[in-house]
CSV table of C-alpha atoms in Angstrom, one decimal:
chain,number,residue,atom,x,y,z
A,829,MET,CA,71.8,87.3,147.0
A,830,ALA,CA,68.7,88.9,148.5
A,831,ARG,CA,69.1,91.5,151.2
A,832,GLY,CA,69.0,90.0,154.6
A,833,ALA,CA,69.7,86.5,153.4
A,834,ARG,CA,72.3,84.7,155.4
A,835,LEU,CA,75.2,82.8,154.2
A,836,PRO,CA,75.5,79.2,155.3
A,837,TYR,CA,77.7,78.7,158.3
A,838,LEU,CA,79.4,75.6,157.1
A,839,ARG,CA,81.0,75.1,153.7
A,840,PRO,CA,80.0,72.0,151.7
A,841,MET,CA,81.5,68.8,153.1
A,842,SER,CA,83.3,68.0,149.8
A,843,SER,CA,85.7,70.9,150.4
A,844,ARG,CA,86.8,69.3,153.7
A,845,PHE,CA,88.2,66.4,151.8
A,846,ASP,CA,89.7,68.2,148.8
A,847,SER,CA,93.2,67.7,150.3
A,848,VAL,CA,92.9,63.9,150.3
A,849,PRO,CA,94.5,62.5,147.2
A,850,HIS,CA,93.2,59.4,145.5
A,851,ARG,CA,90.1,59.1,147.6
A,852,ARG,CA,88.8,56.2,145.6
A,853,ALA,CA,91.8,54.2,146.8
A,854,LEU,CA,90.4,54.6,150.3
A,855,ILE,CA,86.9,53.5,149.4
A,856,ASP,CA,85.3,53.0,146.0
A,857,ARG,CA,81.7,53.9,147.1
A,858,ARG,CA,80.2,52.8,143.8
A,859,ALA,CA,81.8,49.4,144.0
A,860,VAL,CA,80.8,48.9,147.6
A,861,ALA,CA,77.2,49.9,146.7
A,862,GLU,CA,77.1,47.5,143.9
A,863,ARG,CA,78.4,44.6,146.1
A,864,LEU,CA,75.8,45.5,148.7
A,865,ALA,CA,73.0,45.6,146.1
A,866,ALA,CA,74.1,42.2,144.8
A,867,ILE,CA,73.4,40.5,148.2
A,868,GLU,CA,70.4,38.3,147.6
A,869,THR,CA,68.6,37.0,150.6
A,870,SER,CA,65.2,37.5,152.1
A,871,ASP,CA,66.4,36.9,155.6
A,872,PRO,CA,67.1,40.2,157.4
A,873,THR,CA,69.7,38.7,159.7
A,874,ALA,CA,71.6,37.1,156.8
A,875,MET,CA,71.3,40.4,154.9
A,876,ARG,CA,72.7,42.3,157.8
A,877,ARG,CA,75.5,39.8,158.3
A,878,ALA,CA,76.5,39.9,154.6
A,879,ALA,CA,76.3,43.7,154.5
A,880,THR,CA,78.4,44.0,157.7
A,881,THR,CA,81.0,41.7,156.3
A,882,GLU,CA,81.2,43.8,153.1
A,883,LEU,CA,81.4,47.1,154.9
A,884,LYS,CA,84.0,45.8,157.4
A,885,ALA,CA,86.2,44.7,154.5
A,886,ALA,CA,85.9,48.1,152.8
A,887,LEU,CA,86.7,49.8,156.1
A,888,ASP,CA,89.7,47.6,156.7
A,889,ALA,CA,91.0,48.2,153.2
A,890,GLY,CA,90.7,52.0,153.6
A,891,GLN,CA,92.4,52.0,157.0
A,892,SER,CA,95.2,49.9,155.5
A,893,GLU,CA,95.6,52.4,152.7
A,894,ILE,CA,95.8,55.3,155.2
A,895,ALA,CA,98.4,53.4,157.3
A,896,GLN,CA,100.5,52.8,154.2
A,897,ARG,CA,100.3,56.5,153.2
A,898,LEU,CA,101.3,57.5,156.7
A,899,ARG,CA,104.3,55.2,156.6
A,900,GLU,CA,105.4,56.7,153.3
A,901,HIS,CA,104.8,60.3,154.4
A,902,PRO,CA,104.8,60.6,158.2
A,903,SER,CA,104.7,64.4,158.1
A,904,ARG,CA,101.3,64.5,156.5
A,905,GLY,CA,99.2,63.9,159.6
A,906,HIS,CA,96.5,66.4,158.8
A,907,GLU,CA,96.0,64.8,155.4
A,908,MET,CA,95.8,61.4,157.0
A,909,ALA,CA,93.3,62.6,159.6
A,910,ALA,CA,91.1,64.0,156.8
A,911,ALA,CA,91.5,60.7,154.9
A,912,GLY,CA,90.3,58.8,158.0
A,913,ALA,CA,87.2,61.0,158.2
A,914,PHE,CA,86.5,60.6,154.5
């Protein structure tokens, strides 16, 4: 590192979520992206509606997974908070 160079203040975001196990169970980003890309319409309103429906379903599934994990391990609140931010 060059003299006088500053270290970044924040660590990379990925390290914040390293404590969250099985992140793909919360959201499979690749699958969601593929489903969004598969939406075929030229109408912007219909596209927005379909994308919103898809994203809402992914959000609901992730929140359901977090709630299940919290029921199974109620003492892991910090982990669940990180999972919710993920």
